[in-house]
XYZ file of C-alpha atoms in Angstrom:
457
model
C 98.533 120.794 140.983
C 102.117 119.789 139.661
C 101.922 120.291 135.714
C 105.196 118.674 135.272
C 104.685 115.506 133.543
C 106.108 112.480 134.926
C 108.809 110.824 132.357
C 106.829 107.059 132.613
C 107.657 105.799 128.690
C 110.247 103.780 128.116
C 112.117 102.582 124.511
C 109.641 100.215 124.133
C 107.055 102.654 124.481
C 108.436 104.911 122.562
C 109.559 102.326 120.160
C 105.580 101.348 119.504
C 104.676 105.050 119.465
C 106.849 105.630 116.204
C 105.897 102.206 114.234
C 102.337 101.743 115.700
C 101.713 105.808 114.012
C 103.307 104.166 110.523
C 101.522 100.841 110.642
C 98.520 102.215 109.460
C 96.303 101.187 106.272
C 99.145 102.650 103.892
C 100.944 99.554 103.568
C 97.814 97.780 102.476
C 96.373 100.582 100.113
C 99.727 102.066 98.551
C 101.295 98.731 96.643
C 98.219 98.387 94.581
C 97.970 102.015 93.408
C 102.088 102.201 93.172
C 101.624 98.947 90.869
C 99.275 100.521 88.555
C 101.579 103.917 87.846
C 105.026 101.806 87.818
C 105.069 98.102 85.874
C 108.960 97.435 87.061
C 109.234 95.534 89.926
C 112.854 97.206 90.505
C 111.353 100.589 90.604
C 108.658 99.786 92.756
C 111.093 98.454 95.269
C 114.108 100.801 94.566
C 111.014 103.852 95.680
C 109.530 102.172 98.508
C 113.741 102.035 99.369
C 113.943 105.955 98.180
C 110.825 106.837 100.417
C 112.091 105.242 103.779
C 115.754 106.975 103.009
C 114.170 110.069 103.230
C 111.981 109.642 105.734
C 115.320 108.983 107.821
C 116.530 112.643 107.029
C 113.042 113.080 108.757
C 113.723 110.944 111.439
C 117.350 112.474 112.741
C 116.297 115.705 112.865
C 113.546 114.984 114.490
C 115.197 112.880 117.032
C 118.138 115.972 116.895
C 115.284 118.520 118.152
C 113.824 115.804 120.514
C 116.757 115.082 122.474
C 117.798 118.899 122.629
C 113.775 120.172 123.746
C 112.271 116.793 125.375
C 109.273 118.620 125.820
C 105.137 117.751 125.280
C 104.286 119.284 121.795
C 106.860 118.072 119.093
C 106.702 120.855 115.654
C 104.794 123.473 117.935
C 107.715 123.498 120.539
C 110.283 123.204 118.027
C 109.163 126.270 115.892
C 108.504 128.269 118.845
C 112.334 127.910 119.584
C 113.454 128.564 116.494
C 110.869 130.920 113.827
C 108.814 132.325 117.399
C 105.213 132.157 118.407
C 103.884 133.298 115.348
C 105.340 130.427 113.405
C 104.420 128.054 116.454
C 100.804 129.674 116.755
C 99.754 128.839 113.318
C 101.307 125.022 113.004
C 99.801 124.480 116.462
C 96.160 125.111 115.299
C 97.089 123.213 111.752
C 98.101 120.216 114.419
C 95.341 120.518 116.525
C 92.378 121.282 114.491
C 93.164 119.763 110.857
C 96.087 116.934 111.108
C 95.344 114.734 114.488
C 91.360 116.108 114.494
C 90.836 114.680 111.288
C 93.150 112.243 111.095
C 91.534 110.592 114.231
C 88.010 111.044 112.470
C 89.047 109.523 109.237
C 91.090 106.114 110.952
C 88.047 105.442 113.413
C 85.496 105.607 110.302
C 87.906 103.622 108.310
C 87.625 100.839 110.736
C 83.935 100.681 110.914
C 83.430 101.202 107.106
C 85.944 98.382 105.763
C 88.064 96.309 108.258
C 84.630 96.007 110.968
C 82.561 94.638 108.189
C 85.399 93.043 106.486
C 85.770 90.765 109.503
C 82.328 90.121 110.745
C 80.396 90.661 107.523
C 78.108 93.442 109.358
C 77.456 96.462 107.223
C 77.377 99.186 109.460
C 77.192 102.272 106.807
C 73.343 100.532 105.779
C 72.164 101.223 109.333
C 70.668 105.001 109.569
C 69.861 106.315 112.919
C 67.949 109.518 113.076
C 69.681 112.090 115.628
C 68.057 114.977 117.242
C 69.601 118.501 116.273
C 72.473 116.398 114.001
C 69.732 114.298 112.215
C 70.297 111.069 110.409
C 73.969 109.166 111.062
C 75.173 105.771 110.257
C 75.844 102.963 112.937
C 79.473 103.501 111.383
C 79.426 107.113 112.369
C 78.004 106.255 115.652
C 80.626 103.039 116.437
C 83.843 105.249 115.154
C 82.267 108.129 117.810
C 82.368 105.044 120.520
C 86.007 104.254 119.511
C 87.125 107.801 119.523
C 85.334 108.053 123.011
C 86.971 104.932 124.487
C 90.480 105.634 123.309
C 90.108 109.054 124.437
C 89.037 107.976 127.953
C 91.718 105.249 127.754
C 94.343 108.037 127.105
C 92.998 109.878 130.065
C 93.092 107.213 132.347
C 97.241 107.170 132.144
C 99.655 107.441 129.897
C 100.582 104.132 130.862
C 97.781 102.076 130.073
C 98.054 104.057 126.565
C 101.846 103.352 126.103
C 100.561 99.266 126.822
C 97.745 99.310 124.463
C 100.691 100.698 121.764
C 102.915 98.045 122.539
C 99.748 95.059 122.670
C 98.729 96.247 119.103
C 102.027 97.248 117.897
C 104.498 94.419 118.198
C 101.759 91.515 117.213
C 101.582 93.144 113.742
C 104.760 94.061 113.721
C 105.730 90.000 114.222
C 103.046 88.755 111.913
C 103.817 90.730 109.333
C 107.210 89.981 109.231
C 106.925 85.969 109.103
C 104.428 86.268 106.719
C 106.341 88.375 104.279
C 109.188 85.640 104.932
C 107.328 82.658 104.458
C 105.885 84.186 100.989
C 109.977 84.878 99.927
C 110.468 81.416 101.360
C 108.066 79.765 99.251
C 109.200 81.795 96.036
C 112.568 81.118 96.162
C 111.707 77.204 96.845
C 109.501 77.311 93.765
C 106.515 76.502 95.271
C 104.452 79.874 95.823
C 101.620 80.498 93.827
C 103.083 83.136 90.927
C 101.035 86.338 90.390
C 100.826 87.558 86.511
C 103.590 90.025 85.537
C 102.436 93.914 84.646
C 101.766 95.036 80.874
C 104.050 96.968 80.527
C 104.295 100.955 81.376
C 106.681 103.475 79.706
C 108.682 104.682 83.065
C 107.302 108.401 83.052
C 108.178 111.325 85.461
C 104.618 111.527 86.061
C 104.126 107.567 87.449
C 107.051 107.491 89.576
C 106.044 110.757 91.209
C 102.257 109.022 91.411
C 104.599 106.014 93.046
C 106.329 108.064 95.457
C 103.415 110.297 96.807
C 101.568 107.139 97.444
C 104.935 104.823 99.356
C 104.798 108.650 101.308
C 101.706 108.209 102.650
C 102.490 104.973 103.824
C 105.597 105.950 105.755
C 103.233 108.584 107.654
C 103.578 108.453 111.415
C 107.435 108.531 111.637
C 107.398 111.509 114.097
C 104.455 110.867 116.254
C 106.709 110.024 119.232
C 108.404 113.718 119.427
C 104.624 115.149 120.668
C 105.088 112.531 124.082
C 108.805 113.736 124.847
C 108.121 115.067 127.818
C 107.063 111.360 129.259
C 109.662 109.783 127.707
C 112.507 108.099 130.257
C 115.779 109.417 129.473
C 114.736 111.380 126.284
C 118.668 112.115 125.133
C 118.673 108.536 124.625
C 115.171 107.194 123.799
C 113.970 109.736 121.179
C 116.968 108.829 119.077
C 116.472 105.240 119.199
C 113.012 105.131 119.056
C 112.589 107.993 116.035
C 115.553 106.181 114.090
C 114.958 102.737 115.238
C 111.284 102.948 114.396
C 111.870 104.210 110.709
C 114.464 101.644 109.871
C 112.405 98.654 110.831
C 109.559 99.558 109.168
C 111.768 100.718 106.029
C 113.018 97.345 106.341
C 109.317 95.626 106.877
C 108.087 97.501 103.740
C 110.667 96.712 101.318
C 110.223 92.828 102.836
C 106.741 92.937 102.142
C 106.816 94.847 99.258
C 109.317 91.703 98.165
C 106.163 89.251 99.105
C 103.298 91.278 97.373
C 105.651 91.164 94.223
C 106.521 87.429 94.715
C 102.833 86.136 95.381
C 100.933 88.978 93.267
C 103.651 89.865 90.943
C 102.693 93.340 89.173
C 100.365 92.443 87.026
C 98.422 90.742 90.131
C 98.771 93.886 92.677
C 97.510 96.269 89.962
C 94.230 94.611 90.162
C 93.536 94.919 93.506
C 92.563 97.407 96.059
C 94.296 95.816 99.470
C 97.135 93.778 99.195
C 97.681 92.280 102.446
C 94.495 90.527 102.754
C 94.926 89.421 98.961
C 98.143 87.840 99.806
C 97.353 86.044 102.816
C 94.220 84.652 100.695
C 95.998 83.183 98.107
C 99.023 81.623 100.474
C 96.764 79.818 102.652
C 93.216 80.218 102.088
C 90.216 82.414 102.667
C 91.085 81.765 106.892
C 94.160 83.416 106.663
C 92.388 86.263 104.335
C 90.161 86.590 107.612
C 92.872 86.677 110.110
C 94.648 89.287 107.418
C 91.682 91.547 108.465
C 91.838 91.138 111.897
C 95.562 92.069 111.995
C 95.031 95.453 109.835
C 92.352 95.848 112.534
C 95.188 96.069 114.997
C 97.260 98.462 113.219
C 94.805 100.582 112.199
C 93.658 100.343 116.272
C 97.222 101.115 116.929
C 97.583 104.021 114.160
C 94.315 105.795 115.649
C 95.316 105.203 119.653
C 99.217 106.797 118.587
C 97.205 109.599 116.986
C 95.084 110.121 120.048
C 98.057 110.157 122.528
C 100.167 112.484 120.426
C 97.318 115.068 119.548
C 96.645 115.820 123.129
C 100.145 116.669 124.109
C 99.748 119.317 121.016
C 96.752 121.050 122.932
C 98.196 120.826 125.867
C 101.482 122.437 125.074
C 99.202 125.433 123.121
C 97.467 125.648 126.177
C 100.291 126.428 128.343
C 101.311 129.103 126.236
C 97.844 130.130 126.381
C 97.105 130.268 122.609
C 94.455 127.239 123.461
C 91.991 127.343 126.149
C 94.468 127.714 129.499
C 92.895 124.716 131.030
C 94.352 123.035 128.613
C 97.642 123.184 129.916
C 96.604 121.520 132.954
C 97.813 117.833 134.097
C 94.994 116.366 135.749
C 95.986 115.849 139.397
C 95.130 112.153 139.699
C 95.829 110.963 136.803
C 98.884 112.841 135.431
C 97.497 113.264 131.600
C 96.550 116.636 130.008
C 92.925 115.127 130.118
C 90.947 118.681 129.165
C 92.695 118.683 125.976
C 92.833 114.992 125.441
C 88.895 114.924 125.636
C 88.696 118.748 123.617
C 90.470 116.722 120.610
C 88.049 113.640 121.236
C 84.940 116.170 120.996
C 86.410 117.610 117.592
C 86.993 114.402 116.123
C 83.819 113.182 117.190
C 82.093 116.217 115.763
C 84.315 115.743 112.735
C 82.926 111.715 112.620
C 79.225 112.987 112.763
C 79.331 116.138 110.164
C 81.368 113.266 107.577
C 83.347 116.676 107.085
C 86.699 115.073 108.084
C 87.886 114.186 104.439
C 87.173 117.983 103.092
C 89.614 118.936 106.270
C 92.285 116.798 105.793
C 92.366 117.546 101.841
C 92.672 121.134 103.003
C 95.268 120.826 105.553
C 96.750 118.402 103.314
C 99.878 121.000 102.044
C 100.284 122.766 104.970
C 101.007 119.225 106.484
C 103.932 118.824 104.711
C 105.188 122.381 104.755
C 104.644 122.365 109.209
C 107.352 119.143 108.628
C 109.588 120.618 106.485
C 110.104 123.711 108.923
C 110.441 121.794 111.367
C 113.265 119.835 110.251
C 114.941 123.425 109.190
C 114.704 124.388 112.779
C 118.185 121.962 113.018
C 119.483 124.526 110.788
C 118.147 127.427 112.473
C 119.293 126.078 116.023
C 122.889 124.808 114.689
C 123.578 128.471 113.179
C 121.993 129.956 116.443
C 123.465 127.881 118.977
C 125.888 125.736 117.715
C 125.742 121.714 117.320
C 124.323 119.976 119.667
C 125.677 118.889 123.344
C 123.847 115.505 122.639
C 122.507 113.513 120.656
C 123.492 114.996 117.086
C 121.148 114.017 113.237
C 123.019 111.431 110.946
C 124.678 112.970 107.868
C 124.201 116.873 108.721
C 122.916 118.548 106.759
C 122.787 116.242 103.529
C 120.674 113.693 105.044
C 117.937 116.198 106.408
C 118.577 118.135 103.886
C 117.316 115.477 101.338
C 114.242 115.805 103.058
C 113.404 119.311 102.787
C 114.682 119.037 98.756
C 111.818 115.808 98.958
C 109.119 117.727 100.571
C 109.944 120.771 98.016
C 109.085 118.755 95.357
C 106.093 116.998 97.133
C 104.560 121.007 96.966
C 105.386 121.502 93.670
C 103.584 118.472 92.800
C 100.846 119.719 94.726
C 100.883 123.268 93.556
C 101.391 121.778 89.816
C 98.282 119.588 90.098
C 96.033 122.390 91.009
C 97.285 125.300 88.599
C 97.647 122.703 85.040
C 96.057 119.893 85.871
C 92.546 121.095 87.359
C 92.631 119.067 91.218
C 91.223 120.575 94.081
C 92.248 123.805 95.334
C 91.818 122.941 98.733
C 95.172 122.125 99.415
C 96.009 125.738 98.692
C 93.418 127.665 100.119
C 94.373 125.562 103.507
C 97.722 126.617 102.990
C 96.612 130.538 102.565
C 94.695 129.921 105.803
C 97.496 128.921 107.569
C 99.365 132.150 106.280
C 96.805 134.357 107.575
C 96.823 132.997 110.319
C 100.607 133.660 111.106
C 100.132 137.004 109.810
C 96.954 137.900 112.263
C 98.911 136.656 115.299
C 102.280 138.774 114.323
C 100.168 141.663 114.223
C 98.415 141.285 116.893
C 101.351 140.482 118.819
C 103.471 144.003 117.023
C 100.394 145.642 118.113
C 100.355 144.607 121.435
C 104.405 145.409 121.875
C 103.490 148.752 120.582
C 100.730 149.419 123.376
C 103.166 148.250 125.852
C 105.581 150.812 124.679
């Protein structure tokens, strides 16, 4: 059994990876709440601008680490190489367990809560089916379990069939969204689209535009989520680069653009009102048919979002499991298919379990911090590996070290934000008693790992 993994993902592929992982539900939820914290129209679109920017100090050092290690496992590979297992150990189960388990869990549920019945007018969550030893579920529950299942299986099958399901449910968005945000600037500049009502008017506080910038975060989530695939990718010196940096910039570009349309159609006032804005803007340019076919299409990005999620999670487990710090099988390839199917389906159980228990929203809360401080380390490991080993042979981040460093100064403050909000102003401490989990857990493996060195000895 060869558990080399066959490099079968192209730029394309790798292209969809990156922007079907950001085209989630952000886009949709984040105007609305950004419009009710910021009344200017010019600072709503100068931080959606400021968000993608640094994102892109993300992105090159990302794509930096990718090109040097094109290896299965993204941040766990990376901070192996440059902080050691421990380091590795305790982002790996962070990954695993909290960040793709219940991120999975929370995107499948979101589908059959809101966009399913959104579309077809069925109300799954009103449906209760009694379970025995789990006990009573919704048909939501039970549907997201089917779709975790299926896209699970489908990732097993190949990671070819994956990479075209990405690309089918990617670029159709991708498209639609585009024209549409163009036909509603087309119609605004001509005069002739319907005008939304302007905000009342908000002092510009620190507190609103930080509100504004956590929430234009969330939407740019995702970036990364082709550096866990690297080792499938074809010519990954090349195609990590493009794809990480490529990916960013057009959906920088398709936010601001749509941002633009929300404004145009919705103006402030309008999007402050609401709780989705794409479906709301589609509505009122052409009618409640387009508001319908609106649904459908966050369907497919949500569809892609959940399938990216699936595909990257697995190559996580699987590159724990070769170190052994997961269950050794694994880091198996199965032999007829090619895919690290043990841990594909180990991550489908979780999130499945995760789905069933409702529990998934408590878990991502908690893992929530730790999230961004896994992504900030990893973007130091350019610095770590630059000072180690020099620059780069290949590939090499934009703007070293003030671009990526404008990340790490961003995330800094997204944890003091964090860390503020639970010490003044009373929010859940969840956040940080994940992030003392995560601690622990790098202390109990150094230990255990001195210890070990010292038996040896």
């Amino acid at each position: 059994m060869s558990d080399t993994q066959a490099r079968t993902i192209g730029l394309g592929g790798a292209f969809s990876i990156v922007v079907g992982s950001m085209l989630g539900i952000g886009i949709f939820l984040s105007p609305p709440e950004m419009a009710r914290a910021v009344s200017s129209p010019a600072v709503f679109l100068a931080i959606w601008a400021a968000a993608g920017l640094i994102v892109l100090g993300g992105a090159v050092a990302y794509a930096e680490l990718g090109a040097r290690m094109p290896r299965a496992g993204g941040d766990y590979v990376f901070l192996r190489a440059a902080f050691g297992p421990s380091v590795a150990f305790a982002a790996g189960w962070t990954l695993f367990v909290g960040i793709f388990g219940g991120s999975i869990a929370a995107v499948a549920l979101a589908l059959c809560q809101y966009q399913i019945p959104a579309l077809t007018g069925w109300d799954l969550t009103g449906v209760v089916v009694t379970l025995p030893a789990v006990g009573d579920v919704t048909l939501a529950q039970l549907v997201a379990s089917g779709i975790v299942v299926a896209l699970t299986g489908l990732n097993a099958l190949g990671v070819r069939p994956a990479a075209w399901t990405q690309e089918l449910t990617t670029l159709l968005p991708l498209a639609v969204l585009f024209v549409l945000s163009l036909i509603a600037l087309g119609l605004w500049t001509a005069g002739s689209a319907p005008s939304g009502p302007p905000a009342a008017p908000l002092p510009l506080t620190l507190d609103g535009v930080v509100t504004a910038y956590m929430a234009a975060y969330f939407a740019y989530s995702g970036w990364n989520a082709v550096i866990y695939v690297a080792g499938e990718v074809t010519e990954p010196g090349r195609n990590i680069p493009r794809s990480l940096v490529g990916g960013t910039l057009s959906v920088t570009g398709l936010y601001v653009l749509m941002c633009l349309g929300f404004v145009a159609v919705l103006g402030m006032g309008g999007l402050a009102s609401i709780g989705e804005a794409g479906s709301e803007m589609a509505g009122v340019l052409s009618g409640e048919g387009a508001r319908w076919a609106m649904n459908g299409l966050v369907l497919l990005c949500l569809v892609a979002s959940l399938n990216g999620t699936v595909l990257g999670g697995g190559r996580v487990g699987y590159a724990m499991g070769l170190d052994g710090v997961l269950v050794q099988r694994a880091g198996r390839l199965s032999p007829r298919t090619g895919t690290p199917s043990f841990a594909l389906w180990l991550q489908g159980l979780w999130a499945v379990l995760l789905v069933v228990s409702n529990r998934f929203d408590v878990l991502l809360q908690t893992v929530s911090l730790a999230m961004v401080v896994v992504g900030s380390l990893t973007v130091a490991c350019v610095f770590v590996l630059r000072r180690r080993e020099g620059p780069p042979t290949g590939w090499a981040a934009w703007g070293y070290p003030w671009l990526p460093g404008l990340y790490l100064a961003s995330s800094a403050g997204v944890v003091g934000v964090k860390i503020h909000g639970v010490v003044v102003d009373d929010a859940s401490p969840a956040p940080l008693l994940g992030l003392a989990v995560v601690l622990l857990t790098f202390l109990a493996h150094r230990l255990a790992r001195t210890r070990s060195r010292m038996a040896a000895s």
